[in-house]
Short mmCIF file of C-alpha atoms and ligand atoms in Angstrom, two decimals:
data_model
loop_
_atom_site.label_atom_id
_atom_site.label_comp_id
_atom_site.label_asym_id
_atom_site.label_seq_id
_atom_site.Cartn_x
_atom_site.Cartn_y
_atom_site.Cartn_z
CA MET R 1 0.00 0.00 0.00
CA SER R 2 3.02 2.36 0.33
CA GLY R 3 3.22 5.19 -2.22
CA ARG R 4 -0.30 6.25 -1.31
CA ILE R 5 -0.86 9.58 0.43
CA LEU R 6 -3.93 10.18 2.59
CA LYS R 7 -5.25 13.69 2.12
CA ASN R 8 -7.31 16.06 4.21
CA TYR R 9 -10.95 16.67 3.24
CA VAL R 10 -11.84 20.34 3.45
CA ALA R 11 -14.90 22.09 2.00
CA GLY R 12 -15.71 19.02 -0.06
CA GLU R 13 -12.22 18.68 -1.63
CA PHE R 14 -9.34 16.30 -0.90
CA VAL R 15 -6.39 18.62 -0.24
CA ASP R 16 -2.73 18.47 0.76
CA GLY R 17 -1.30 20.06 3.90
CA SER R 18 2.33 21.09 4.18
CA ASN R 19 4.17 18.02 5.55
CA LEU R 20 3.92 14.26 5.18
CA PHE R 21 4.11 11.76 8.02
CA ASP R 22 4.32 7.97 7.98
CA ASN R 23 1.52 5.60 8.90
CA ILE R 24 3.22 2.47 10.22
CA ASN R 25 1.77 -1.04 10.38
CA PRO R 26 2.25 -2.22 13.99
CA VAL R 27 2.35 -5.88 12.92
CA ASP R 28 5.73 -5.63 11.20
CA GLY R 29 6.80 -1.97 11.27
CA THR R 30 6.29 -1.51 7.50
CA LEU R 31 4.91 1.64 5.91
CA VAL R 32 1.15 1.50 5.30
CA CYS R 33 1.05 4.88 3.56
CA GLN R 34 1.97 8.49 4.10
CA VAL R 35 -0.39 11.09 5.46
CA SER R 36 -0.66 14.77 4.63
CA GLU R 37 -0.48 16.81 7.84
CA ALA R 38 -2.91 19.73 7.85
CA ASP R 39 -1.08 23.00 8.54
CA LYS R 40 -2.77 25.95 10.26
CA LYS R 41 -4.05 27.36 6.96
CA THR R 42 -5.72 24.06 6.09
CA VAL R 43 -7.26 23.63 9.53
CA ASP R 44 -8.56 27.20 9.57
CA LYS R 45 -10.03 26.68 6.11
CA ALA R 46 -11.79 23.54 7.37
CA VAL R 47 -13.29 25.48 10.29
CA SER R 48 -14.43 28.33 7.98
CA ALA R 49 -15.95 25.80 5.59
CA ALA R 50 -17.82 24.20 8.49
CA LYS R 51 -19.07 27.60 9.62
CA GLU R 52 -20.20 28.57 6.10
CA ALA R 53 -21.94 25.21 5.60
CA LEU R 54 -24.27 25.99 8.51
CA LYS R 55 -25.63 28.88 6.43
CA GLY R 56 -26.05 26.75 3.28
CA PRO R 57 -28.37 23.86 2.38
CA TRP R 58 -27.38 21.93 5.51
CA GLY R 59 -28.78 24.72 7.70
CA LYS R 60 -32.12 24.55 5.89
CA ILE R 61 -32.52 20.81 5.32
CA SER R 62 -35.31 19.17 7.32
CA ARG R 63 -34.33 16.91 10.19
CA LYS R 64 -35.90 14.00 8.34
CA ASP R 65 -33.90 14.57 5.15
CA ARG R 66 -30.71 15.12 7.15
CA CYS R 67 -31.23 11.76 8.82
CA VAL R 68 -32.03 10.05 5.50
CA LEU R 69 -28.61 11.22 4.32
CA LEU R 70 -26.96 9.78 7.44
CA MET R 71 -28.69 6.44 6.79
CA LYS R 72 -27.05 6.53 3.35
CA VAL R 73 -23.69 7.05 5.07
CA ALA R 74 -24.33 3.85 7.05
CA ASP R 75 -25.32 2.00 3.86
CA GLU R 76 -22.20 3.15 2.06
CA ILE R 77 -19.92 2.10 4.95
CA GLU R 78 -21.50 -1.33 4.59
CA ASN R 79 -21.07 -1.28 0.80
CA ARG R 80 -17.37 -0.64 1.37
CA PHE R 81 -17.16 -2.96 4.37
CA ASP R 82 -14.09 -4.83 3.10
CA ASP R 83 -12.19 -1.58 2.40
CA PHE R 84 -12.91 -0.38 5.93
CA VAL R 85 -11.87 -3.70 7.46
CA LYS R 86 -8.63 -3.73 5.49
CA ALA R 87 -7.82 -0.12 6.38
CA GLU R 88 -8.53 -0.55 10.10
CA ILE R 89 -6.43 -3.70 10.26
CA ALA R 90 -3.51 -2.10 8.40
CA ASP R 91 -3.44 0.82 10.87
CA THR R 92 -3.97 -1.14 14.10
CA GLY R 93 -2.96 -4.79 13.53
CA LYS R 94 -6.13 -5.83 15.40
CA ALA R 95 -7.53 -9.32 15.17
CA HIS R 96 -9.59 -9.72 11.99
CA SER R 97 -12.62 -11.00 13.93
CA GLN R 98 -12.72 -7.91 16.12
CA VAL R 99 -12.60 -5.47 13.21
CA LYS R 100 -15.22 -7.45 11.26
CA ASN R 101 -17.57 -7.96 14.18
CA ILE R 102 -17.12 -4.81 16.26
CA ASP R 103 -15.21 -1.86 14.80
CA ILE R 104 -16.73 -1.51 11.35
CA PRO R 105 -20.30 -2.71 12.07
CA ARG R 106 -20.47 -0.29 15.01
CA GLY R 107 -19.19 2.51 12.73
CA ALA R 108 -22.20 1.99 10.45
CA ALA R 109 -24.56 1.35 13.38
CA ASN R 110 -23.65 4.67 14.99
CA PHE R 111 -25.03 6.55 11.96
CA ARG R 112 -28.16 4.42 11.78
CA PHE R 113 -28.84 4.65 15.51
CA PHE R 114 -28.46 8.43 15.83
CA ALA R 115 -30.28 9.18 12.57
CA ASP R 116 -33.19 7.07 13.81
CA LEU R 117 -33.15 8.64 17.27
CA ALA R 118 -32.99 12.21 15.95
CA THR R 119 -35.90 11.53 13.59
CA LYS R 120 -38.02 10.31 16.49
CA GLN R 121 -37.50 13.33 18.75
CA ASP R 122 -40.82 14.89 19.72
CA GLU R 123 -41.47 18.59 19.63
CA LYS R 124 -41.93 19.85 23.18
CA SER R 125 -44.45 22.54 24.11
CA TRP R 126 -46.12 23.76 27.28
CA ASP R 127 -49.24 25.89 27.56
CA MET R 128 -49.33 28.26 30.53
CA GLU R 129 -51.96 30.42 32.18
CA THR R 130 -51.58 34.19 32.27
CA LYS R 131 -53.37 36.86 34.35
CA ASP R 132 -55.34 38.17 31.34
CA GLY R 133 -56.78 34.67 30.86
CA LYS R 134 -55.49 34.36 27.29
CA GLY R 135 -52.47 32.18 28.14
CA ALA R 136 -49.21 31.58 26.36
CA THR R 137 -47.45 28.66 24.73
CA ASN R 138 -43.79 27.80 25.22
CA TYR R 139 -42.11 25.58 22.72
CA ILE R 140 -38.57 24.36 22.38
CA VAL R 141 -36.51 24.34 19.24
CA ASP R 142 -33.34 22.23 19.41
CA LYS R 143 -30.76 24.09 17.38
CA PRO R 144 -27.30 22.81 16.49
CA ILE R 145 -24.40 24.22 18.54
CA GLY R 146 -22.55 25.05 15.33
CA VAL R 147 -19.06 23.88 14.37
CA VAL R 148 -18.03 20.86 16.44
CA ALA R 149 -14.40 19.72 16.70
CA VAL R 150 -14.20 15.92 16.97
CA ILE R 151 -10.83 14.65 18.21
CA SER R 152 -10.48 10.91 18.46
CA PRO R 153 -7.96 8.24 19.58
CA TRP R 154 -6.42 5.19 17.90
CA ASN R 155 -7.77 2.27 19.90
CA LEU R 156 -11.21 1.96 18.21
CA PRO R 157 -10.66 4.47 15.41
CA LEU R 158 -13.82 4.35 13.27
CA LEU R 159 -16.11 3.29 16.11
CA LEU R 160 -15.16 6.11 18.48
CA MET R 161 -15.00 8.79 15.80
CA THR R 162 -18.45 7.96 14.40
CA TRP R 163 -19.83 7.72 17.96
CA LYS R 164 -19.38 11.52 17.98
CA VAL R 165 -19.69 12.47 14.29
CA ALA R 166 -23.06 10.70 13.86
CA PRO R 167 -24.97 12.46 16.67
CA ALA R 168 -23.26 15.79 15.93
CA LEU R 169 -24.48 15.65 12.31
CA ALA R 170 -27.88 14.20 13.28
CA ALA R 171 -28.37 17.27 15.48
CA GLY R 172 -27.58 19.52 12.51
CA ASN R 173 -24.03 20.59 13.32
CA THR R 174 -21.05 20.64 11.01
CA VAL R 175 -17.81 18.94 12.06
CA VAL R 176 -14.05 19.21 11.77
CA VAL R 177 -12.64 15.80 12.59
CA LYS R 178 -9.09 14.97 13.59
CA PRO R 179 -8.43 11.25 13.90
CA SER R 180 -5.38 9.98 15.73
CA GLU R 181 -2.13 10.33 13.80
CA GLU R 182 -1.70 6.57 14.39
CA THR R 183 -4.96 5.61 12.61
CA PRO R 184 -5.82 8.00 9.76
CA SER R 185 -7.15 5.48 7.21
CA THR R 186 -10.80 4.75 8.11
CA ALA R 187 -11.41 8.47 8.72
CA THR R 188 -10.23 9.13 5.17
CA LEU R 189 -12.55 6.41 3.87
CA LEU R 190 -15.38 8.03 5.81
CA ALA R 191 -14.63 11.32 4.02
CA GLU R 192 -14.94 9.43 0.71
CA VAL R 193 -18.28 8.04 1.88
CA MET R 194 -19.55 11.52 2.85
CA ASP R 195 -18.48 12.79 -0.57
CA LYS R 196 -20.13 9.92 -2.41
CA VAL R 197 -23.53 10.10 -0.69
CA GLY R 198 -23.74 13.86 -1.21
CA VAL R 199 -23.29 15.32 2.27
CA PRO R 200 -23.04 19.05 1.40
CA LYS R 201 -19.58 20.57 1.12
CA GLY R 202 -18.16 21.78 4.42
CA VAL R 203 -20.47 19.70 6.63
CA PHE R 204 -17.85 16.99 7.25
CA ASN R 205 -14.23 18.12 7.23
CA LEU R 206 -11.24 15.94 8.01
CA VAL R 207 -7.81 17.17 9.03
CA HIS R 208 -4.86 14.91 9.70
CA GLY R 209 -2.05 15.58 12.10
CA PHE R 210 -0.79 15.41 15.65
CA GLY R 211 -1.93 17.05 18.90
CA PRO R 212 0.28 19.76 20.43
CA GLY R 213 1.67 22.23 17.88
CA SER R 214 -0.26 20.50 15.10
CA ALA R 215 -3.79 20.08 13.75
CA GLY R 216 -5.33 19.01 17.10
CA GLU R 217 -4.22 22.10 19.00
CA VAL R 218 -4.95 24.39 16.05
CA ILE R 219 -8.58 23.24 15.76
CA VAL R 220 -9.30 23.71 19.43
CA SER R 221 -7.66 27.15 19.41
CA ASN R 222 -9.80 28.36 16.50
CA PRO R 223 -12.46 30.69 17.98
CA ASP R 224 -15.01 29.66 15.33
CA VAL R 225 -15.18 26.16 16.82
CA ASP R 226 -18.29 26.16 19.01
CA ALA R 227 -17.81 22.89 20.95
CA VAL R 228 -15.18 20.19 21.40
CA THR R 229 -15.87 16.50 21.75
CA PHE R 230 -12.82 14.42 22.58
CA THR R 231 -11.83 10.87 23.45
CA GLY R 232 -8.32 10.21 24.64
CA GLU R 233 -5.97 10.54 27.59
CA SER R 234 -7.00 12.52 30.64
CA SER R 235 -3.87 14.70 30.39
CA THR R 236 -4.80 15.59 26.80
CA GLY R 237 -8.27 16.49 28.07
CA VAL R 238 -6.67 19.00 30.44
CA ALA R 239 -4.69 20.59 27.56
CA ILE R 240 -7.79 20.76 25.34
CA MET R 241 -9.92 22.21 28.11
CA LYS R 242 -7.48 25.08 28.59
CA ASN R 243 -7.91 26.05 24.94
CA ALA R 244 -11.67 25.44 24.96
CA ALA R 245 -11.97 27.71 28.02
CA VAL R 246 -11.22 30.66 25.75
CA GLY R 247 -14.71 31.59 24.60
CA LEU R 248 -16.25 29.23 27.21
CA ARG R 249 -16.80 26.49 24.62
CA PRO R 250 -18.57 23.35 25.93
CA VAL R 251 -16.61 20.10 26.04
CA SER R 252 -17.58 16.44 26.13
CA PHE R 253 -14.69 14.26 27.27
CA GLU R 254 -14.32 10.47 27.33
CA LEU R 255 -10.96 9.89 29.01
CA GLY R 256 -8.75 7.29 30.64
CA GLY R 257 -9.53 4.60 33.20
CA LYS R 258 -7.97 2.27 35.77
CA ASN R 259 -10.92 -0.03 35.99
CA ALA R 260 -11.62 -2.64 38.65
CA ALA R 261 -13.08 -6.11 38.20
CA ILE R 262 -14.48 -7.62 41.41
CA ILE R 263 -14.88 -11.38 41.60
CA PHE R 264 -16.75 -12.98 44.49
CA ALA R 265 -16.36 -16.59 45.60
CA ASP R 266 -20.03 -17.21 44.71
CA ALA R 267 -19.49 -16.16 41.05
CA ASP R 268 -19.83 -18.62 38.20
CA PHE R 269 -16.10 -19.36 38.15
CA GLU R 270 -15.71 -20.19 34.45
CA LYS R 271 -17.75 -17.18 33.36
CA ALA R 272 -15.78 -14.88 35.65
CA VAL R 273 -12.47 -16.18 34.29
CA ALA R 274 -13.63 -15.89 30.65
CA GLY R 275 -15.06 -12.43 31.29
CA THR R 276 -11.88 -11.23 32.97
CA ILE R 277 -9.71 -12.58 30.16
CA ARG R 278 -11.80 -10.45 27.80
CA SER R 279 -11.84 -7.43 30.08
CA ALA R 280 -8.08 -7.47 30.69
CA PHE R 281 -6.74 -8.45 27.27
CA SER R 282 -9.24 -7.43 24.55
CA ASN R 283 -7.65 -5.37 21.79
CA CYS R 284 -4.27 -6.03 23.47
CA GLY R 285 -5.53 -4.21 26.57
CA GLN R 286 -6.09 -1.05 24.57
CA VAL R 287 -9.71 -0.39 25.53
CA CYS R 288 -10.46 2.42 27.97
CA LEU R 289 -12.84 0.01 29.77
CA CYS R 290 -10.25 -2.75 30.31
CA SER R 291 -9.81 -4.10 33.84
CA GLU R 292 -6.26 -3.37 34.97
CA ARG R 293 -7.15 -4.05 38.64
CA VAL R 294 -8.74 -7.39 39.43
CA TYR R 295 -9.95 -8.04 43.00
CA VAL R 296 -10.73 -11.65 43.91
CA GLU R 297 -12.33 -12.93 47.15
CA ARG R 298 -9.58 -14.64 49.13
CA SER R 299 -11.12 -18.12 49.27
CA ILE R 300 -10.87 -18.50 45.47
CA PHE R 301 -7.80 -16.27 44.93
CA ASN R 302 -5.24 -18.98 44.18
CA ASP R 303 -7.59 -20.93 41.91
CA PHE R 304 -8.53 -17.76 40.05
CA VAL R 305 -4.92 -16.70 39.55
CA ASP R 306 -4.07 -20.19 38.20
CA ALA R 307 -7.06 -20.21 35.87
CA LEU R 308 -6.42 -16.70 34.54
CA LYS R 309 -2.76 -17.58 33.99
CA LYS R 310 -3.70 -20.68 32.00
CA GLU R 311 -6.12 -18.74 29.81
CA ALA R 312 -3.71 -15.83 29.33
CA GLN R 313 -1.02 -18.24 28.18
CA ALA R 314 -3.46 -19.76 25.68
CA ILE R 315 -4.08 -16.42 23.95
CA LYS R 316 -2.81 -16.71 20.40
CA ILE R 317 -0.71 -13.67 19.53
CA GLY R 318 -0.07 -12.93 15.87
CA ARG R 319 -1.07 -11.44 12.56
CA PRO R 320 -4.70 -10.32 12.13
CA GLU R 321 -5.30 -12.68 9.21
CA ASP R 322 -3.93 -15.74 11.06
CA GLY R 323 -6.99 -16.14 13.26
CA SER R 324 -5.04 -14.77 16.21
CA ASP R 325 -6.77 -13.55 19.37
CA MET R 326 -4.42 -10.66 20.01
CA GLY R 327 -2.48 -8.30 17.77
CA PRO R 328 0.29 -5.87 18.63
CA LEU R 329 0.26 -2.62 20.57
CA ILE R 330 -0.31 0.41 18.37
CA SER R 331 3.27 1.74 18.12
CA LYS R 332 6.83 1.42 19.29
CA VAL R 333 6.39 4.48 21.50
CA HIS R 334 3.38 2.89 23.18
CA ARG R 335 5.15 -0.45 23.62
CA ASP R 336 8.11 1.34 25.21
CA LYS R 337 5.67 2.97 27.65
CA VAL R 338 4.00 -0.35 28.53
CA MET R 339 7.40 -2.08 28.87
CA ALA R 340 8.52 0.70 31.25
CA TYR R 341 5.54 -0.24 33.47
CA PHE R 342 6.55 -3.90 33.22
CA SER R 343 9.96 -2.98 34.68
CA LEU R 344 8.47 -0.61 37.23
CA ALA R 345 6.05 -3.28 38.52
CA LEU R 346 8.98 -5.57 39.38
CA GLU R 347 10.79 -2.67 41.10
CA GLU R 348 7.59 -2.01 43.07
CA GLY R 349 7.55 -5.63 44.30
CA ALA R 350 5.15 -7.38 41.89
CA THR R 351 5.20 -11.13 41.44
CA LEU R 352 5.11 -11.91 37.73
CA ILE R 353 2.51 -14.64 37.15
CA THR R 354 2.87 -14.71 33.38
CA GLY R 355 4.05 -12.56 30.46
CA GLY R 356 6.16 -9.50 31.19
CA GLY R 357 7.97 -9.25 27.88
CA VAL R 358 7.99 -9.36 24.10
CA PRO R 359 7.37 -12.58 22.12
CA GLU R 360 9.90 -13.70 19.53
CA PHE R 361 8.55 -15.01 16.24
CA GLY R 362 11.67 -15.35 14.08
CA ASP R 363 9.97 -13.50 11.21
CA SER R 364 8.93 -9.97 10.24
CA ARG R 365 6.61 -9.75 13.24
CA ASP R 366 9.74 -9.16 15.31
CA ASN R 367 9.78 -5.68 13.72
CA GLY R 368 6.25 -5.07 15.01
CA PHE R 369 5.09 -4.05 18.47
CA PHE R 370 3.80 -7.26 20.03
CA ILE R 371 3.84 -7.86 23.77
CA ARG R 372 2.79 -10.76 25.97
CA PRO R 373 -0.40 -10.75 28.06
CA THR R 374 0.82 -10.12 31.57
CA ILE R 375 -0.51 -10.82 35.06
CA TRP R 376 0.94 -9.61 38.35
CA THR R 377 0.11 -10.16 41.99
CA GLY R 378 1.66 -8.75 45.15
CA LEU R 379 1.60 -5.00 44.49
CA ALA R 380 0.58 -2.58 47.23
CA GLU R 381 -2.60 -0.60 46.54
CA ASP R 382 -0.56 2.61 46.36
CA ALA R 383 2.01 1.30 43.82
CA ARG R 384 2.22 3.44 40.68
CA CYS R 385 1.30 0.40 38.58
CA MET R 386 -1.97 0.23 40.56
CA LYS R 387 -2.70 3.92 40.14
CA GLU R 388 -1.67 4.87 36.59
CA GLU R 389 -3.39 3.79 33.38
CA ILE R 390 -1.03 1.46 31.48
CA PHE R 391 -3.27 0.73 28.47
CA GLY R 392 -1.71 -2.60 27.61
CA PRO R 393 -2.56 -6.30 28.06
CA VAL R 394 -1.89 -6.37 31.77
CA CYS R 395 -3.77 -6.80 35.03
CA HIS R 396 -2.90 -7.11 38.69
CA ILE R 397 -4.85 -9.49 40.93
CA THR R 398 -5.41 -8.62 44.61
CA PRO R 399 -7.22 -10.78 47.20
CA PHE R 400 -9.97 -9.19 49.32
CA ASP R 401 -11.86 -10.29 52.44
CA CYS R 402 -15.07 -8.26 52.58
CA GLU R 403 -17.35 -5.97 50.59
CA GLY R 404 -16.26 -2.85 52.46
CA ASP R 405 -12.60 -3.45 51.65
CA VAL R 406 -13.13 -4.13 47.98
CA ILE R 407 -15.37 -1.10 47.52
CA SER R 408 -12.72 1.15 49.03
CA TYR R 409 -9.95 -0.45 46.91
CA ALA R 410 -12.02 -0.01 43.74
CA ASN R 411 -12.89 3.61 44.51
CA ASP R 412 -9.37 4.57 45.57
CA SER R 413 -8.46 5.90 42.13
CA VAL R 414 -8.24 9.25 40.41
CA TYR R 415 -10.14 7.59 37.55
CA GLY R 416 -13.78 6.49 37.52
CA LEU R 417 -14.78 5.00 34.20
CA ALA R 418 -16.03 1.41 34.50
CA ALA R 419 -16.21 -1.66 36.75
CA ALA R 420 -17.28 -5.28 36.46
CA ILE R 421 -18.75 -7.34 39.31
CA TRP R 422 -18.93 -11.13 39.11
CA THR R 423 -21.32 -12.79 41.58
CA THR R 424 -24.50 -14.88 41.66
CA ASP R 425 -25.88 -12.78 44.55
CA MET R 426 -27.86 -10.03 42.81
CA ASP R 427 -28.64 -8.14 46.03
CA LYS R 428 -24.92 -7.89 46.68
CA ALA R 429 -24.22 -6.89 43.08
CA ASN R 430 -26.78 -4.07 43.18
CA ARG R 431 -25.63 -2.93 46.61
CA ILE R 432 -22.02 -2.67 45.51
CA ALA R 433 -22.63 -1.28 42.02
CA ARG R 434 -24.45 1.72 43.50
CA ARG R 435 -21.45 2.55 45.68
CA LEU R 436 -18.84 2.43 42.93
CA GLU R 437 -17.50 5.75 41.66
CA VAL R 438 -17.75 4.99 37.94
CA GLY R 439 -19.88 5.86 34.92
CA ILE R 440 -20.76 2.26 34.04
CA CYS R 441 -20.75 -0.94 36.07
CA TRP R 442 -21.36 -4.36 34.53
CA VAL R 443 -22.67 -7.30 36.53
CA ASN R 444 -21.58 -10.69 35.15
CA GLU R 445 -20.61 -9.01 31.85
CA TRP R 446 -18.15 -6.62 30.32
CA PHE R 447 -18.42 -4.20 27.38
CA LEU R 448 -22.08 -4.94 26.65
CA ARG R 449 -23.43 -1.67 25.31
CA ASP R 450 -26.91 -0.37 24.62
CA LEU R 451 -26.29 2.78 22.58
CA SER R 452 -29.26 4.49 24.27
CA THR R 453 -27.63 4.52 27.70
CA PRO R 454 -25.39 7.31 29.01
CA PHE R 455 -21.70 6.57 28.58
CA GLY R 456 -18.87 8.46 30.26
CA GLY R 457 -16.81 8.63 33.40
CA VAL R 458 -16.41 10.46 36.69
CA LYS R 459 -13.25 12.02 38.17
CA LEU R 460 -10.36 12.00 35.64
CA SER R 461 -12.32 9.67 33.34
CA GLY R 462 -14.40 12.34 31.71
CA ILE R 463 -16.83 15.19 31.57
CA GLY R 464 -20.43 14.65 30.50
CA ARG R 465 -22.21 11.66 29.04
CA GLU R 466 -22.77 10.60 25.47
CA GLY R 467 -25.13 7.91 24.20
CA GLY R 468 -28.72 8.13 23.02
CA ILE R 469 -30.49 11.32 23.98
CA HIS R 470 -27.48 12.41 26.07
CA SER R 471 -25.46 12.79 22.86
CA LEU R 472 -28.20 14.74 21.11
CA GLU R 473 -28.45 17.02 24.15
CA PHE R 474 -24.74 17.79 24.09
CA TYR R 475 -24.79 18.54 20.36
CA SER R 476 -27.89 20.79 20.56
CA GLU R 477 -28.79 24.15 22.03
CA PRO R 478 -32.43 24.25 23.14
CA LEU R 479 -34.11 27.56 22.32
CA THR R 480 -37.30 28.31 24.27
CA ILE R 481 -39.86 30.40 22.39
CA CYS R 482 -42.68 31.84 24.50
CA VAL R 483 -45.71 33.00 22.48
CA LYS R 484 -48.35 35.11 24.24
CA HIS R 485 -51.89 34.49 23.01
P1 NAD X 1 -4.33 10.88 23.21
O1 NAD X 1 -4.93 11.76 24.24
O2 NAD X 1 -2.85 10.77 23.14
O3 NAD X 1 -4.78 11.33 21.74
C1 NAD X 1 -6.14 11.40 21.38
C2 NAD X 1 -6.31 12.43 20.29
O4 NAD X 1 -6.00 13.72 20.81
C3 NAD X 1 -5.39 12.21 19.09
O5 NAD X 1 -6.11 12.50 17.91
C4 NAD X 1 -4.29 13.25 19.34
O6 NAD X 1 -3.63 13.67 18.18
C5 NAD X 1 -5.09 14.38 19.95
N1 NAD X 1 -4.34 15.33 20.77
C6 NAD X 1 -3.26 15.08 21.55
N2 NAD X 1 -2.88 16.22 22.19
C7 NAD X 1 -3.74 17.20 21.80
C8 NAD X 1 -3.87 18.59 22.10
N3 NAD X 1 -3.03 19.20 22.95
N4 NAD X 1 -4.87 19.30 21.51
C9 NAD X 1 -5.74 18.68 20.66
N5 NAD X 1 -5.65 17.38 20.33
C10 NAD X 1 -4.68 16.64 20.91
O7 NAD X 1 -5.01 9.46 23.41
P2 NAD X 1 -4.66 8.11 22.64
O8 NAD X 1 -3.32 7.64 23.09
O9 NAD X 1 -4.94 8.29 21.19
O10 NAD X 1 -5.79 7.13 23.22
C11 NAD X 1 -5.65 6.38 24.39
C12 NAD X 1 -6.36 7.06 25.55
O11 NAD X 1 -7.73 7.25 25.23
C13 NAD X 1 -6.36 6.23 26.82
O12 NAD X 1 -6.13 7.08 27.92
C14 NAD X 1 -7.79 5.68 26.88
O13 NAD X 1 -8.24 5.32 28.17
C15 NAD X 1 -8.55 6.82 26.31
N6 NAD X 1 -9.85 6.37 25.80
C16 NAD X 1 -10.98 6.69 26.48
C17 NAD X 1 -12.22 6.24 26.03
C18 NAD X 1 -13.49 6.55 26.78
O14 NAD X 1 -14.57 6.34 26.21
N7 NAD X 1 -13.44 7.03 28.00
C19 NAD X 1 -12.30 5.48 24.88
C20 NAD X 1 -11.11 5.17 24.21
C21 NAD X 1 -9.89 5.63 24.67
#
């Protein structure tokens, strides 16, 4: 695929920026393609195009017709399903089954779901009495916020970007999207889809580049951006919020996590082990919802550690097309970061149960960024490896003796994104779930999502909620009109 250059999509045209950067395949370190980095002029043009488009046909189109167009986007993603799968795999090295069953279908589903939801929104009106007896009627018009900056990460590239683009467009906004520099390909395909189905020029703009000192920072600093929706690291959220504070622009942030899984002795043991294998190691541990802290009731601790070790060692690591369960980490830089935590854990007194290093294949995969699924025990609750998000295929298992202890361990974190509880005692599950400081808590499950429900985190894990009506509310400004009779 090398020789190809991914362009920016601005005002309905595919355009070059000033520099090129490499898009590297994490499976073997080869070049996937080059990417044109949007310079300030290009980003500013994208924002102006988005602002202008609000005054054009997009600003006048009915909600129904707007949503019909978004349904066509979903159809066209499905028509080009194989292109999307190939592009996502080339950028991320993810297992083929995951991209085919989760990433790309959810990309299309996001458009269908939010188009359908926006179409079904009722008009709201309230009659009121007045002293003259004639009354008045209040009604609400949900207007778009305007130009929305969408900044997305690399771990679920199409899925997480469309999770924001779809409701933003369904609510009538225009967008300037910056995908992660690590995963520019499916965003570029989405621009082709927007072009093909006839989304008006300037409604969807795509700029490639990095964060600080590049396209990401430039978008957020542009005063014509009316709102910022971002998924990524909590520290990046802080940097973005500083820029968004100028002009008091609203933000919606989905940030990092250090999630707990809690396994009681009365849990269905096999299900808890299988669920925790998924929650610790899915997507090579690169899911914000992954369980990096696993708490197991003491009476089953040793059995659970043995079982999790056995299953972790059975995970097949390899190329996406080889039917492997786990691909590589996203980049060399990220693997270096995860490996630094592997060393730190041992310095902090961890016992290595399994993993802890890099597999050797004896072929080109040795130039990629693979890493072994890793389990530790023995760390103190205040160890850095128990506090900081690692974002790799790694979990620590701690024994606990009572509900009170495990609730305080789970909540003792600057993050508050997700938790999973494994038990057959539903009273206990409900009692504990309510006390956890998180945005979502699964009971006997992990990563089961109904797109209608609010999604987001507390503490350093985010600001606001997206999902269903919560997304449409963020991307809309309600205008109350009071008419005196
Ligand atoms: P990141 O914060 O490094 O980058 C995310 C995006 O922000 C990229 O597009 C990047 O170029 C851009 N960016 C970086 N600095 C910027 C700046 N100063 N101004 C504007 N844009 C900037 O995150 P990542 O490494 O791509 O993703 C991994 C992180 O995302 C993890 O912390 C993970 O937990 C989090 N995440 C959270 C959720 C959630 O729903 N809560 C979902 C997925 C990932």
